[in-house]
Amino acid sequence: SQTIHQWPATLVQPVGSPLSLECTVEGTSNPNLYWYRQAAGRGLQLLFYSVGIGQISSEVPQNLSASRPQDRQFILSSKKLLLSDSGFYLCAWSGAVRVREQYFGPGTRLTVT
Amino acid sequence: GQQVMQIPQYQHVQEGEDFTTYCNSSTTLSNIQWYKQRPGGHPVFLIQLVKSGEVKKQKRLTFQFGEAKKNSSLHITATQTTDVGTYFCAGKGNQFYFGTGTSLTVIP
């Protein structure tokens, strides 16, 4: 069966510090991968999605970047965090064929102080 | 641009009452998906509807996809405390979007 891992679960970082969040998927090949951000009590904002290694689409201009160095690895990064980067970051995967349901990881709760 | 709105944003119900959340898109959707997010948790896929006018049931949950494929609803019969959480619709028009969500509180 497929599983998706995210780490760390929680993170407190000072403003201006770098960020690296990692997401890995097991049990599937060539998945579509997604990064979402959810502010407290709010909806899901799609940040990036990827249909293959090295292929990244950005949905919202921001202080963040994403990379997919391996088929089942998706990384969210920032060189300098802003206060507004605080939130709940969720990684998700879906099958590559047509519009399929998404399966979410447990998320990383980021607080920028 | 495409928007997917949900109403209400918040709903408090007594345990045993029914609950409905509505999802409305500004564009025609090829499909609609529903997710549930428990407090502190991550969204979990519930169901996908594809056909115009489609109705699907999962125990006490009834999902409908509108005839014009621009709206959908989720109805929960006789809510229980385990139904607490935020319910999101998601659909693909020009792009794939999640709705704004409806947060359900069930009062025992």
Short mmCIF file of C-alpha atoms in Angstrom, two decimals:
data_model
loop_
_atom_site.label_atom_id
_atom_site.label_comp_id
_atom_site.label_asym_id
_atom_site.label_seq_id
_atom_site.Cartn_x
_atom_site.Cartn_y
_atom_site.Cartn_z
CA SER A 1 0.00 0.00 0.00
CA GLN A 2 1.01 3.60 -0.51
CA THR A 3 2.24 5.81 2.30
CA ILE A 4 3.36 9.41 2.43
CA HIS A 5 5.77 10.82 4.95
CA GLN A 6 6.49 14.39 5.96
CA TRP A 7 8.96 15.77 8.40
CA PRO A 8 9.36 17.46 10.70
CA ALA A 9 5.91 17.47 12.30
CA THR A 10 6.44 20.86 13.93
CA LEU A 11 9.02 23.55 13.39
CA VAL A 12 9.72 26.91 14.97
CA GLN A 13 12.08 29.10 12.97
CA PRO A 14 13.19 32.73 13.30
CA VAL A 15 12.50 35.26 10.60
CA GLY A 16 15.25 35.26 7.98
CA SER A 17 16.29 31.66 8.56
CA PRO A 18 16.22 29.02 5.78
CA LEU A 19 13.63 26.27 5.49
CA SER A 20 13.64 22.76 4.13
CA LEU A 21 10.61 20.48 4.40
CA GLU A 22 10.75 17.00 2.95
CA CYS A 23 8.04 14.71 1.68
CA THR A 24 8.47 11.15 0.46
CA VAL A 25 6.00 8.69 -0.98
CA GLU A 26 6.25 4.91 -0.86
CA GLY A 27 4.43 2.23 -2.77
CA THR A 28 3.75 4.07 -6.02
CA SER A 29 5.68 5.21 -9.06
CA ASN A 30 5.57 8.48 -10.96
CA PRO A 31 3.03 10.14 -8.69
CA ASN A 32 1.86 13.72 -9.05
CA LEU A 33 3.11 15.59 -5.98
CA TYR A 34 1.71 18.72 -4.35
CA TRP A 35 2.63 21.24 -1.66
CA TYR A 36 -0.20 23.09 0.07
CA ARG A 37 -0.24 25.71 2.80
CA GLN A 38 -3.12 26.11 5.21
CA ALA A 39 -3.36 29.16 7.46
CA ALA A 40 -5.09 28.65 10.81
CA GLY A 41 -8.79 27.99 10.26
CA ARG A 42 -8.50 28.56 6.53
CA GLY A 43 -8.61 26.61 3.30
CA LEU A 44 -5.90 24.92 1.30
CA GLN A 45 -3.66 27.04 -0.89
CA LEU A 46 -1.82 25.12 -3.59
CA LEU A 47 1.81 26.25 -3.68
CA PHE A 48 3.52 23.85 -6.08
CA TYR A 49 2.81 20.70 -8.00
CA SER A 50 5.01 18.31 -9.91
CA VAL A 51 4.24 15.70 -12.55
CA GLY A 52 7.77 14.33 -12.72
CA ILE A 53 11.40 14.62 -11.65
CA GLY A 54 12.63 18.17 -12.05
CA GLN A 55 9.21 19.39 -13.22
CA ILE A 56 7.77 22.01 -10.89
CA SER A 57 4.81 24.29 -11.43
CA SER A 58 4.33 27.25 -9.12
CA GLU A 59 0.83 28.41 -8.40
CA VAL A 60 1.50 31.43 -6.25
CA PRO A 61 4.48 33.85 -6.41
CA GLN A 62 6.10 33.78 -3.00
CA ASN A 63 9.12 33.36 -0.84
CA LEU A 64 9.20 29.60 -1.36
CA SER A 65 10.58 27.15 -3.89
CA ALA A 66 10.14 23.44 -4.51
CA SER A 67 12.28 20.71 -5.97
CA ARG A 68 11.78 17.08 -6.95
CA PRO A 69 15.20 15.44 -7.04
CA GLN A 70 13.80 11.90 -7.12
CA ASP A 71 10.56 10.37 -8.34
CA ARG A 72 9.04 10.05 -4.88
CA GLN A 73 10.71 12.94 -3.08
CA PHE A 74 9.38 16.49 -2.94
CA ILE A 75 11.14 19.29 -1.07
CA LEU A 76 9.84 22.71 -0.07
CA SER A 77 12.47 25.35 0.63
CA SER A 78 13.00 28.96 1.49
CA LYS A 79 16.20 30.96 1.72
CA LYS A 80 14.78 33.49 4.18
CA LEU A 81 11.56 32.92 6.07
CA LEU A 82 8.99 35.66 6.59
CA LEU A 83 6.44 35.91 9.38
CA SER A 84 3.73 35.34 6.78
CA ASP A 85 5.22 31.93 5.96
CA SER A 86 3.77 30.51 9.18
CA GLY A 87 1.15 27.85 8.61
CA PHE A 88 0.39 24.20 8.17
CA TYR A 89 2.25 22.73 5.21
CA LEU A 90 0.79 19.67 3.59
CA CYS A 91 2.30 17.42 0.99
CA ALA A 92 0.00 15.26 -1.13
CA TRP A 93 0.27 12.74 -3.94
CA SER A 94 -2.12 11.49 -6.58
CA GLY A 95 -2.05 9.06 -9.45
CA ALA A 96 -0.70 10.45 -12.67
CA VAL A 97 -3.66 9.51 -14.84
CA ARG A 98 -6.53 11.99 -15.26
CA VAL A 99 -7.86 13.81 -12.20
CA ARG A 100 -7.40 11.52 -9.27
CA GLU A 101 -8.00 11.87 -5.58
CA GLN A 102 -5.16 13.22 -3.47
CA TYR A 103 -3.65 11.58 -0.42
CA PHE A 104 -2.17 13.90 2.15
CA GLY A 105 0.75 13.53 4.48
CA PRO A 106 0.48 14.36 8.18
CA GLY A 107 1.70 17.92 7.61
CA THR A 108 4.30 20.22 9.13
CA ARG A 109 3.18 22.99 11.43
CA LEU A 110 5.59 25.90 10.89
CA THR A 111 5.77 28.90 13.18
CA VAL A 112 8.01 31.76 12.14
CA THR A 113 8.93 33.98 15.07
CA GLY B 1 -10.48 33.38 -12.35
CA GLN B 2 -12.01 30.12 -11.25
CA GLN B 3 -13.32 30.04 -7.70
CA VAL B 4 -14.81 27.29 -5.58
CA MET B 5 -16.85 28.63 -2.69
CA GLN B 6 -18.46 26.71 0.12
CA ILE B 7 -21.28 27.73 2.40
CA PRO B 8 -21.66 27.95 5.26
CA GLN B 9 -18.17 28.68 6.51
CA TYR B 10 -19.09 27.44 9.98
CA GLN B 11 -21.95 25.28 11.25
CA HIS B 12 -22.82 24.27 14.79
CA VAL B 13 -25.41 21.52 15.20
CA GLN B 14 -26.80 19.48 18.05
CA GLU B 15 -25.88 15.84 17.89
CA GLY B 16 -28.57 14.05 15.93
CA GLU B 17 -29.41 17.01 13.69
CA ASP B 18 -28.72 16.97 9.98
CA PHE B 19 -26.00 19.01 8.29
CA THR B 20 -25.48 20.19 4.73
CA THR B 21 -22.61 22.01 3.08
CA TYR B 22 -22.82 23.46 -0.41
CA CYS B 23 -20.05 23.87 -2.94
CA ASN B 24 -20.34 26.31 -5.84
CA SER B 25 -17.94 26.81 -8.71
CA SER B 26 -17.72 29.73 -11.08
CA THR B 27 -16.86 27.33 -13.91
CA THR B 28 -18.03 23.90 -15.01
CA LEU B 29 -16.15 21.10 -13.28
CA SER B 30 -15.07 17.81 -14.81
CA ASN B 31 -15.45 16.17 -11.42
CA ILE B 32 -15.92 17.00 -7.75
CA GLN B 33 -14.12 15.49 -4.80
CA TRP B 34 -14.91 15.74 -1.09
CA TYR B 35 -12.43 15.63 1.76
CA LYS B 36 -12.71 15.69 5.55
CA GLN B 37 -10.12 17.22 7.84
CA ARG B 38 -10.35 16.48 11.54
CA PRO B 39 -9.10 19.18 13.92
CA GLY B 40 -5.31 19.09 13.93
CA GLY B 41 -5.24 16.50 11.16
CA HIS B 42 -4.80 16.35 7.42
CA PRO B 43 -7.48 16.18 4.72
CA VAL B 44 -8.73 12.69 3.95
CA PHE B 45 -10.40 11.82 0.67
CA LEU B 46 -14.04 10.80 0.99
CA ILE B 47 -15.48 10.45 -2.50
CA GLN B 48 -15.40 11.57 -6.12
CA LEU B 49 -18.38 12.37 -8.34
CA VAL B 50 -18.03 12.59 -12.09
CA LYS B 51 -21.41 12.46 -13.79
CA SER B 52 -23.94 15.27 -14.04
CA GLY B 53 -26.65 14.78 -11.40
CA GLU B 54 -24.74 11.95 -9.72
CA VAL B 55 -25.69 10.98 -6.18
CA LYS B 56 -23.56 8.76 -3.97
CA LYS B 57 -24.05 7.60 -0.40
CA GLN B 58 -21.64 6.53 2.30
CA LYS B 59 -23.62 5.44 5.34
CA ARG B 60 -25.05 8.71 6.74
CA LEU B 61 -23.32 10.88 4.12
CA THR B 62 -25.01 11.77 0.81
CA PHE B 63 -23.08 13.50 -1.94
CA GLN B 64 -24.65 15.18 -4.97
CA PHE B 65 -23.19 16.68 -8.14
CA GLY B 66 -25.34 19.27 -9.83
CA GLU B 67 -26.85 18.87 -13.26
CA ALA B 68 -24.76 21.72 -14.62
CA LYS B 69 -21.63 20.34 -12.92
CA LYS B 70 -21.03 23.67 -11.21
CA ASN B 71 -22.23 22.81 -7.73
CA SER B 72 -22.26 19.99 -5.25
CA SER B 73 -23.53 19.23 -1.78
CA LEU B 74 -22.69 16.99 1.14
CA HIS B 75 -25.49 16.05 3.51
CA ILE B 76 -24.96 14.27 6.80
CA THR B 77 -27.98 12.67 8.42
CA ALA B 78 -28.19 12.49 12.22
CA THR B 79 -24.78 13.94 12.99
CA GLN B 80 -22.49 12.33 15.53
CA THR B 81 -19.56 13.79 17.43
CA THR B 82 -17.24 11.84 15.14
CA ASP B 83 -18.45 14.01 12.24
CA VAL B 84 -16.62 17.03 13.67
CA GLY B 85 -14.14 18.58 11.26
CA THR B 86 -13.83 20.70 8.16
CA TYR B 87 -15.31 19.44 4.92
CA PHE B 88 -13.72 20.54 1.66
CA CYS B 89 -14.91 20.11 -1.86
CA ALA B 90 -12.39 20.16 -4.69
CA GLY B 91 -12.87 20.20 -8.40
CA LYS B 92 -11.20 20.67 -11.72
CA GLY B 93 -12.31 23.37 -14.07
CA ASN B 94 -9.48 25.15 -15.79
CA GLN B 95 -7.37 24.09 -12.86
CA PHE B 96 -7.86 21.97 -9.77
CA TYR B 97 -9.05 23.95 -6.75
CA PHE B 98 -10.07 23.20 -3.20
CA GLY B 99 -13.12 24.93 -1.85
CA THR B 100 -13.02 27.27 1.12
CA GLY B 101 -14.29 24.58 3.50
CA THR B 102 -17.12 24.25 6.02
CA SER B 103 -16.19 23.73 9.64
CA LEU B 104 -18.69 21.50 11.45
CA THR B 105 -19.07 21.48 15.23
CA VAL B 106 -21.34 18.87 16.77
CA ILE B 107 -22.65 19.66 20.24
CA PRO B 108 -23.25 16.52 22.33
#
